[in-house]
Short mmCIF file of C-alpha atoms in Angstrom, two decimals:
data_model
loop_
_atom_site.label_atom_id
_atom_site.label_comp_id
_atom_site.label_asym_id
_atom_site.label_seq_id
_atom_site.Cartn_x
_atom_site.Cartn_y
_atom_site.Cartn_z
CA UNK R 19 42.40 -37.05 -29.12
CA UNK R 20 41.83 -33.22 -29.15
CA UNK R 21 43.39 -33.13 -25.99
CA UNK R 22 46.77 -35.39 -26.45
CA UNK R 23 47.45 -33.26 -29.23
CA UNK R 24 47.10 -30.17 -27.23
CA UNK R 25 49.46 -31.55 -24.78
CA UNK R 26 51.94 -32.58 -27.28
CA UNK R 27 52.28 -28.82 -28.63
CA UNK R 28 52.38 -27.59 -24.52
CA UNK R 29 55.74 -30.17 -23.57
CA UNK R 30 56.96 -28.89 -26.90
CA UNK R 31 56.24 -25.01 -26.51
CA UNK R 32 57.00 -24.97 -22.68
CA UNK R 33 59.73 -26.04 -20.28
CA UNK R 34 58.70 -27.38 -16.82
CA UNK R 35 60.60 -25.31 -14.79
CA UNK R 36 60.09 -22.67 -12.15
CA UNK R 37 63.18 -20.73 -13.26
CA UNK R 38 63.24 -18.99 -16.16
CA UNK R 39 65.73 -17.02 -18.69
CA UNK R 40 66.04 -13.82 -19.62
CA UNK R 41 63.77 -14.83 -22.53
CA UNK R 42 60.72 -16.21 -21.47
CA UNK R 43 58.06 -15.42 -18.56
CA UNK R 44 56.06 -17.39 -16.30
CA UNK R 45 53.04 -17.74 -16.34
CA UNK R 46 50.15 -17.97 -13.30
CA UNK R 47 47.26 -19.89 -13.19
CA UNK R 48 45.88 -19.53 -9.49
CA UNK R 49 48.39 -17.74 -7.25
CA UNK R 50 48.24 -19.74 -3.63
CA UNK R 51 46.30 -22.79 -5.19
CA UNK R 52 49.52 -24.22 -6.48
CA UNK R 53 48.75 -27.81 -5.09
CA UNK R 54 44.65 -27.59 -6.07
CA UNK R 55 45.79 -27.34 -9.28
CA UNK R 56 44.83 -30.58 -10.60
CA UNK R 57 41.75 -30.67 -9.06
CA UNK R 58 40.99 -26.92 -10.21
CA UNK R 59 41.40 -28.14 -13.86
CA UNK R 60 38.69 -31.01 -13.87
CA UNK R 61 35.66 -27.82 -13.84
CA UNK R 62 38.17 -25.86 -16.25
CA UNK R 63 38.80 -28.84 -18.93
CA UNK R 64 35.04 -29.39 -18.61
CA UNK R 65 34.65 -25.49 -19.50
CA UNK R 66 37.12 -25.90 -22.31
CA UNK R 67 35.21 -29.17 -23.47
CA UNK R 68 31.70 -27.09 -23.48
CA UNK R 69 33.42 -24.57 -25.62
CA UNK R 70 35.07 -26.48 -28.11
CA UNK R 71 31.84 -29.14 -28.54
CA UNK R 72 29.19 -26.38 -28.24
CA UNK R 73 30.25 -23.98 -30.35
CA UNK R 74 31.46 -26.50 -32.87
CA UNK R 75 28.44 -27.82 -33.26
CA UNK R 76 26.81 -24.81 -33.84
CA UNK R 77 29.13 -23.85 -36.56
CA UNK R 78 28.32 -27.58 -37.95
CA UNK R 79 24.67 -27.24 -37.59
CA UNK R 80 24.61 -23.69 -39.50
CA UNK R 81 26.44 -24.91 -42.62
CA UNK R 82 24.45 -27.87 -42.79
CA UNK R 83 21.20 -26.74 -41.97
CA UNK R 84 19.84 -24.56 -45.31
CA UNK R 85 16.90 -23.23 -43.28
CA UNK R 86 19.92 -21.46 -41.33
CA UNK R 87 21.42 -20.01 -44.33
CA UNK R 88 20.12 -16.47 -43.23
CA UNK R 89 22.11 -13.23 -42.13
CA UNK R 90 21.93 -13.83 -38.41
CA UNK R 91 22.82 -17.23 -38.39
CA UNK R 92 25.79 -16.18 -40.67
CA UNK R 93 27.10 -13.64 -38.32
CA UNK R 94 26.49 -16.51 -35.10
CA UNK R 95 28.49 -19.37 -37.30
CA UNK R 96 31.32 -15.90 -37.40
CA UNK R 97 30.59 -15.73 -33.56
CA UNK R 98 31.22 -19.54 -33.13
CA UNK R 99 34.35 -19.39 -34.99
CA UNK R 100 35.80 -16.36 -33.14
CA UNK R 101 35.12 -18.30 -29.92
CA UNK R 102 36.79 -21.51 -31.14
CA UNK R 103 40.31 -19.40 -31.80
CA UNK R 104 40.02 -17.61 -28.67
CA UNK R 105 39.53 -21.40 -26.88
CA UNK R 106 42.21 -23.05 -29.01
CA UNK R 107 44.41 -19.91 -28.86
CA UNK R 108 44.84 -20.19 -24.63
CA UNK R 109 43.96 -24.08 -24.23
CA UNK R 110 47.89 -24.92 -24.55
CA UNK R 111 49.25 -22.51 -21.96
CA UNK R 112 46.52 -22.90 -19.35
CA UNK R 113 46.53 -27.15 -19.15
CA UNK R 114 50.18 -26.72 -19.18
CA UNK R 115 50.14 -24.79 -16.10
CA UNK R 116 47.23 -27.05 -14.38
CA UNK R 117 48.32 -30.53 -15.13
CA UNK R 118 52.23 -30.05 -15.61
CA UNK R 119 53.36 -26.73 -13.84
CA UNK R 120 54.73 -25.97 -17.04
CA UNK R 121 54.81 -22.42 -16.53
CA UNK R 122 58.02 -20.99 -18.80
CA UNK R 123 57.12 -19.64 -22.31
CA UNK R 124 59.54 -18.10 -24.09
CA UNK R 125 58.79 -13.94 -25.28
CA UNK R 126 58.17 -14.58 -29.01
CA UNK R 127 55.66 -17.51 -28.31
CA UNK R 128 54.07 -15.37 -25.46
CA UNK R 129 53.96 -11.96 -27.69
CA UNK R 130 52.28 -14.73 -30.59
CA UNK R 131 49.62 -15.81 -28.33
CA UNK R 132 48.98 -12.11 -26.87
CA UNK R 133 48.20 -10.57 -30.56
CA UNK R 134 45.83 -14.00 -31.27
CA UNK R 135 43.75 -13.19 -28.01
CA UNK R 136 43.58 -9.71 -28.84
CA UNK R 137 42.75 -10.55 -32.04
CA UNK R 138 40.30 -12.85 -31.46
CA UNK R 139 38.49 -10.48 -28.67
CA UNK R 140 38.61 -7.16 -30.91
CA UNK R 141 36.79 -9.78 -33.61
CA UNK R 142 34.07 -11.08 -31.79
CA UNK R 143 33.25 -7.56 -30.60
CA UNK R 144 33.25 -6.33 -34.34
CA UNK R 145 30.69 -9.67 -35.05
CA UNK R 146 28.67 -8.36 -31.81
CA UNK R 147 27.97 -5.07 -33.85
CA UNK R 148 27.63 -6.89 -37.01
CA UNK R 149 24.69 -8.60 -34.53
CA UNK R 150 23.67 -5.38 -33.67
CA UNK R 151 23.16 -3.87 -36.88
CA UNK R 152 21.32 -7.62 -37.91
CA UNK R 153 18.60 -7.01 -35.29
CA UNK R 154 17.99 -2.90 -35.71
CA UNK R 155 17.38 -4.12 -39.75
CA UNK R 156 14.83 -6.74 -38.64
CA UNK R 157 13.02 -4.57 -35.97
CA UNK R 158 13.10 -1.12 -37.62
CA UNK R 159 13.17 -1.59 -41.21
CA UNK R 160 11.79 -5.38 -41.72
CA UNK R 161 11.06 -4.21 -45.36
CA UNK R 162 14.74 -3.12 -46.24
CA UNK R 163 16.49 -6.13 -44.04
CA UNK R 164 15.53 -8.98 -46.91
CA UNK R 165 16.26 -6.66 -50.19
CA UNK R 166 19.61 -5.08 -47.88
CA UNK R 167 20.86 -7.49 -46.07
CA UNK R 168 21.74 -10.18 -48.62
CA UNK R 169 23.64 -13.11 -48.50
CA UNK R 170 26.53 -10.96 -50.44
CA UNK R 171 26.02 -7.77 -48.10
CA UNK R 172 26.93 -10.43 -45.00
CA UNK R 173 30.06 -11.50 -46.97
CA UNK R 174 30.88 -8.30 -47.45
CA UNK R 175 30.35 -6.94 -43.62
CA UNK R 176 32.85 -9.97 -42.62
CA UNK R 177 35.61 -8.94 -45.06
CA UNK R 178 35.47 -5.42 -43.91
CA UNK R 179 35.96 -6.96 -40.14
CA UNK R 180 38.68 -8.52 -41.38
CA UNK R 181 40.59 -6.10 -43.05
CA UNK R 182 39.45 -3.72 -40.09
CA UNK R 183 41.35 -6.60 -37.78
CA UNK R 184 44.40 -6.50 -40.15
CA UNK R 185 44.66 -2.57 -40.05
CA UNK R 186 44.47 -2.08 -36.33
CA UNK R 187 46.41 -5.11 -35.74
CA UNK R 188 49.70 -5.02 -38.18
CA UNK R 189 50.98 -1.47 -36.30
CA UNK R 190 51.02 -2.82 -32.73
CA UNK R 191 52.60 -5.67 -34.33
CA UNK R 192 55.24 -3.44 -35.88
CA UNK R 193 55.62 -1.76 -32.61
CA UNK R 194 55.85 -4.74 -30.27
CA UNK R 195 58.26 -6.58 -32.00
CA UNK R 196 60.88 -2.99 -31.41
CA UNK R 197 60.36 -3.60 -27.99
CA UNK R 198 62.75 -5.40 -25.26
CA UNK R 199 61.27 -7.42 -22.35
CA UNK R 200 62.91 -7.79 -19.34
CA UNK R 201 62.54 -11.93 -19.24
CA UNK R 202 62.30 -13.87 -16.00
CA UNK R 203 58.91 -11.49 -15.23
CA UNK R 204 56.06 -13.83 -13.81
CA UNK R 205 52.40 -13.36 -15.35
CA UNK R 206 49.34 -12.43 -13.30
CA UNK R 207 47.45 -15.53 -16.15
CA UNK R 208 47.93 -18.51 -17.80
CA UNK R 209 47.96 -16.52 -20.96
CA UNK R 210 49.66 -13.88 -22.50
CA UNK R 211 48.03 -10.44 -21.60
CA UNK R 212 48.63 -7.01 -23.31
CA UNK R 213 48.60 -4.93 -20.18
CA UNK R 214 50.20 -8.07 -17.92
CA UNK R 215 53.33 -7.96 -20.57
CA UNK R 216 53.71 -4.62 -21.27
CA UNK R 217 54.74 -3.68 -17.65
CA UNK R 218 57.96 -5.28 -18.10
CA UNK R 219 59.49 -3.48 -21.09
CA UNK R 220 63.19 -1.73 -20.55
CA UNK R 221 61.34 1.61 -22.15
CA UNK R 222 59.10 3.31 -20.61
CA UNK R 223 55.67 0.95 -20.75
CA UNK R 224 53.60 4.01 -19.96
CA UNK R 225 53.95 4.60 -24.10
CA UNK R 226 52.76 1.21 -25.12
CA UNK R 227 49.70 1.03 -22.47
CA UNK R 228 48.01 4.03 -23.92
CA UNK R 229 48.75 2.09 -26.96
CA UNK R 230 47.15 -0.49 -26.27
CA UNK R 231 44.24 1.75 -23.77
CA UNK R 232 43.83 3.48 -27.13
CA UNK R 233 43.36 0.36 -29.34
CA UNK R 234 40.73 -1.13 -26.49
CA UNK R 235 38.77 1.74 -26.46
CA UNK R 236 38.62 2.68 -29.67
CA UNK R 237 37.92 -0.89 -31.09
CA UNK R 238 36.35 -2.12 -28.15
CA UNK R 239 34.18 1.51 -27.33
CA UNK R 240 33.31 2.05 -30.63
CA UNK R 241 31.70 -1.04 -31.29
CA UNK R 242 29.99 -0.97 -27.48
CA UNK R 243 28.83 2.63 -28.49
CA UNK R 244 27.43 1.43 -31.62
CA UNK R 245 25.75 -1.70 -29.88
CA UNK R 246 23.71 0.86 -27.24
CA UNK R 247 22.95 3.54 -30.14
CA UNK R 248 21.42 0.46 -31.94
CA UNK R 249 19.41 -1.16 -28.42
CA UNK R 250 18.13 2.54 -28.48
CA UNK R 251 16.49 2.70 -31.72
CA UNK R 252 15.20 -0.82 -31.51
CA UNK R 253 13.48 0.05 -27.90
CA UNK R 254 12.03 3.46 -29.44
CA UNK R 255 10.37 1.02 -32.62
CA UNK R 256 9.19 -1.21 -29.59
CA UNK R 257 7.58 0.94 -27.69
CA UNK R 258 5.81 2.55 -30.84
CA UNK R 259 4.32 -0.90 -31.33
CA UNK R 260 0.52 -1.07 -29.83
CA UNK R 261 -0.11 -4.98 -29.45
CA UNK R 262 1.92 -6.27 -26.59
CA UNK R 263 2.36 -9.64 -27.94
CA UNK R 264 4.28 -8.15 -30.93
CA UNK R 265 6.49 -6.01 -28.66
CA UNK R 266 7.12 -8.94 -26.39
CA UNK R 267 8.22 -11.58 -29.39
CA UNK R 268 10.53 -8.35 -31.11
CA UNK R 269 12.52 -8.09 -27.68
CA UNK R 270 12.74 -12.19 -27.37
CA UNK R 271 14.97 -11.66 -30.57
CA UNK R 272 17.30 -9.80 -29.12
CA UNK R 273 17.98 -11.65 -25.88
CA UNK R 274 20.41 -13.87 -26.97
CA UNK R 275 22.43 -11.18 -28.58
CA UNK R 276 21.86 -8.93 -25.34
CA UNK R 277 23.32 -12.05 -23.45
CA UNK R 278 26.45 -12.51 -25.41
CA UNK R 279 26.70 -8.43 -25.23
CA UNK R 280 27.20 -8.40 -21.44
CA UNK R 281 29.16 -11.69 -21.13
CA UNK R 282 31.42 -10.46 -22.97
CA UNK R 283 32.37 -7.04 -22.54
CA UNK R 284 31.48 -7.06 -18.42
CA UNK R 285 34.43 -9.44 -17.97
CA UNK R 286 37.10 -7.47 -20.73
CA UNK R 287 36.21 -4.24 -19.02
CA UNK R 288 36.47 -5.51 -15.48
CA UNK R 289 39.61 -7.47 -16.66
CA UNK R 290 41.10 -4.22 -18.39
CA UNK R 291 40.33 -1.50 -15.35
CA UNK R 292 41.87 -4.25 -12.75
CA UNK R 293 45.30 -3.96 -14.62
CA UNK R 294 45.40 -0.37 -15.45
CA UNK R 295 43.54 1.70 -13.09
CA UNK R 296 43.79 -0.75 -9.87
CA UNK R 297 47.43 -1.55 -9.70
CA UNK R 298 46.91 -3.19 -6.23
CA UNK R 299 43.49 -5.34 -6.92
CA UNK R 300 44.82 -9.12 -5.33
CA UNK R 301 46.86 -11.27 -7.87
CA UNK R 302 44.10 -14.11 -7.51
CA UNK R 303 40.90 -11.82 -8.44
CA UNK R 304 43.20 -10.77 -11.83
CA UNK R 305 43.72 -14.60 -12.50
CA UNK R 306 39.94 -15.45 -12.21
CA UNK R 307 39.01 -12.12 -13.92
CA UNK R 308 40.84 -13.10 -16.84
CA UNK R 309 40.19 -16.96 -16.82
CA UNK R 310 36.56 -15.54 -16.84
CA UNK R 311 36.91 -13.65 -19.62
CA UNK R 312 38.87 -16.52 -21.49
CA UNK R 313 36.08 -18.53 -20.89
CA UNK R 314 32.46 -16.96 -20.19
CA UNK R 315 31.74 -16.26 -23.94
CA UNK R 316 32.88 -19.26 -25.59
CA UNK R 317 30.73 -21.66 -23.00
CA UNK R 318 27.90 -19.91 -22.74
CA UNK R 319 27.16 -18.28 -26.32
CA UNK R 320 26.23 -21.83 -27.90
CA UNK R 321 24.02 -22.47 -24.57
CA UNK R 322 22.26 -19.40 -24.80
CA UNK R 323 21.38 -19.43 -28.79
CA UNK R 324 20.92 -22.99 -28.38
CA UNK R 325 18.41 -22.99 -25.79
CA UNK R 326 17.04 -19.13 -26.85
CA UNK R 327 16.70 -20.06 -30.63
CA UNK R 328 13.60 -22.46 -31.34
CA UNK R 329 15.40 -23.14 -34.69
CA UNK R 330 19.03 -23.84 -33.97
CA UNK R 331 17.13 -25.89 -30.95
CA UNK R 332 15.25 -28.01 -33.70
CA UNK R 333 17.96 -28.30 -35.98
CA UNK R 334 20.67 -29.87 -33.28
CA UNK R 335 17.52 -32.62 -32.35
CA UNK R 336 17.59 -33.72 -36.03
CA UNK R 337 20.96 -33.53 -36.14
CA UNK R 338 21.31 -35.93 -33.49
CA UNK R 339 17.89 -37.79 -34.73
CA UNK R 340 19.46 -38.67 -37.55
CA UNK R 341 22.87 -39.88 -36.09
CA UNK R 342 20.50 -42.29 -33.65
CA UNK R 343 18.50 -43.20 -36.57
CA UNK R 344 21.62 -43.59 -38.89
CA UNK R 345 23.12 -45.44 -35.94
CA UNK R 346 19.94 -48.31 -35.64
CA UNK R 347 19.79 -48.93 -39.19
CA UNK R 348 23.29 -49.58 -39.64
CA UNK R 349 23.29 -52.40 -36.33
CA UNK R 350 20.05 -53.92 -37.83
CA UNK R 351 21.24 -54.32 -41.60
CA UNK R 352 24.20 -55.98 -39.93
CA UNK R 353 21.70 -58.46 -37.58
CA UNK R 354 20.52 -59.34 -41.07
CA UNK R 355 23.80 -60.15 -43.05
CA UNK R 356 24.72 -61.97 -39.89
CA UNK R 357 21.96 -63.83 -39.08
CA UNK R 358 21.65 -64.69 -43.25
CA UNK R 359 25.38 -66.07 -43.03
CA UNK R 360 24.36 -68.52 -40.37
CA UNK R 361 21.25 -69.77 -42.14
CA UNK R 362 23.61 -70.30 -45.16
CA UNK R 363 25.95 -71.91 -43.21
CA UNK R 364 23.60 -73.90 -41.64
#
């Protein structure tokens, strides 16, 4: 159902044509795969599924689940959401180009979907740091983290990402939308991409890539800076620990986190660097560079805490324990009424 309705808004948002105006682009999905394309989307619709089901069911478990009411689990149901924009945000565009060659979008709908996959990336790094910050309370100052980091104190740290989103964001919208495109420009992705777009501006587009270099680095950096100055502290309280088996379980805390760390910003800077400083890296490695970022965090983040995380591990079992359970008693209370109508009938 998910699906038909996503393919509704593509025929309505995109024209299948391989010639377009002066106001739209086209987008790529795999340059020189053109006719593997429907058999390249079966692995990526099964990717998007993962995303969308995994993540979603995190997010369900956690607001469920009281045991999970906690800080951490808090900022991972943030994580979870972040994910499910970013997969939403670029589902669309990137089955229109697999299944129906539907490659035209016009500028405004492409510039829309940029600034929501910026958005959505520059968020989930601020929730990585909000992570961050979770784990160096727990490990370095376990007596502070319960009387600090309150329920409150986590709805407070996810406001102030918010409004940090809106502040950084609302300027580059205000400069975007003074900028002309030159329209009939094809895309390196099946998605709208800040340094992909910005090359074809009638101005000079040197201006609005150190815009944007700036905004990535100082969003992006910053919160990657943060992360390592936080690992650092965390490893120094580690190592001051003397039992092993206490070291060992306050590291296994962090892996998860460490995980989603490196799956996501490995593929954003590789992704980043390949447009701007390697002009002539191949047009395919840029297309699976940025399908990888599209889609490495949202698939594997509800794996990893899933399968890391004894309790979110429990809690999906009885989730589904119940559903079975739920499931049996509801066929045998109707074996009853129907086996009590034929008696009567009888």
């Amino acid at each position: 159902m998910f699906f038909r309705v996503c393919l509704q808004v593509t025929m309505l948002i995109f024209n299948n044509t391989t010639s377009p105006s002066s106001s739209s682009f086209l987008l790529t999905a795999f340059p020189g795969l053109e006719l593997a394309h429907v058999w390249i989307s079966i692995p990526v619709c099964g990717l998007y599924t993962i995303a969308l089901l995994g993540n979603s069911i995190i997010l369900f478990v956690i607001i469920i689940e009281r045991s999970l009411h906690k800080p951490m689990y808090y900022f991972l149901s943030m994580l979870s959401v972040v994910d499910l924009g970013l997969t939403i945000t670029t589902l669309p565009t990137v089955l229109g180009v697999l299944w129906f060659h539907a490659r035209e979008i016009s500028i405004k709908v492409c510039l829309i979907q940029m600034f929501f996959v910026h958005g959505f990336s520059f968020l989930e790094s601020s929730v990585l740091v909000a992570m961050a910050f979770d784990r160096y309370l727990a490990i370095c100052s376990p007596l502070k983290y319960a009387t600090f980091l309150t329920d409150m104190m986590s709805f407070v740290i996810g406001l102030i990402i918010c409004i940090r989103q809106v502040v950084f964001m609302f300027p580059s919208v205000m400069a975007v939308k003074s900028v002309s495109f030159q329209g009939g420009q094809e895309l390196s992705h099946p998605f709208c991409f800040h340094p992909d777009i910005i090359k074809f501006t009638y101005t000079n587009p040197w201006i609005s890539s150190f815009w944007g270099m700036f905004l990535q680095l100082y969003l992006n950096g910053t919160d990657l800076l943060f992360i390592l100055f936080s690992y650092v502290l965390i490893l120094r309280t580690v190592l001051n620990i003397v039992a092993p088996q206490k070291q060992k379980k306050a590291l296994s805390t962090c892996v998860c986190h460490i995980c989603a760390v490196t799956i996501f910003y490995v593929p954003m800077i590789t992704l980043s660097m390949a447009h701007r400083l390697f002009s002539s890296t191949p047009r395919v490695i840029c297309s699976i560079l940025g399908n990888m970022y599209l889609l490495l965090p949202p698939v594997l983040n509800p794996i990893i805490y899933s399968l890391k995380t004894k309790v979110i591990r429990q809690a999906i079992f009885q989730l589904f324990r119940f559903k079975d359970a739920r499931g049996y008693s509801m066929r045998s209370l109707r074996g009853r009424w129907a086996r009590r109508r034929q008696f009567s009938s009888t």
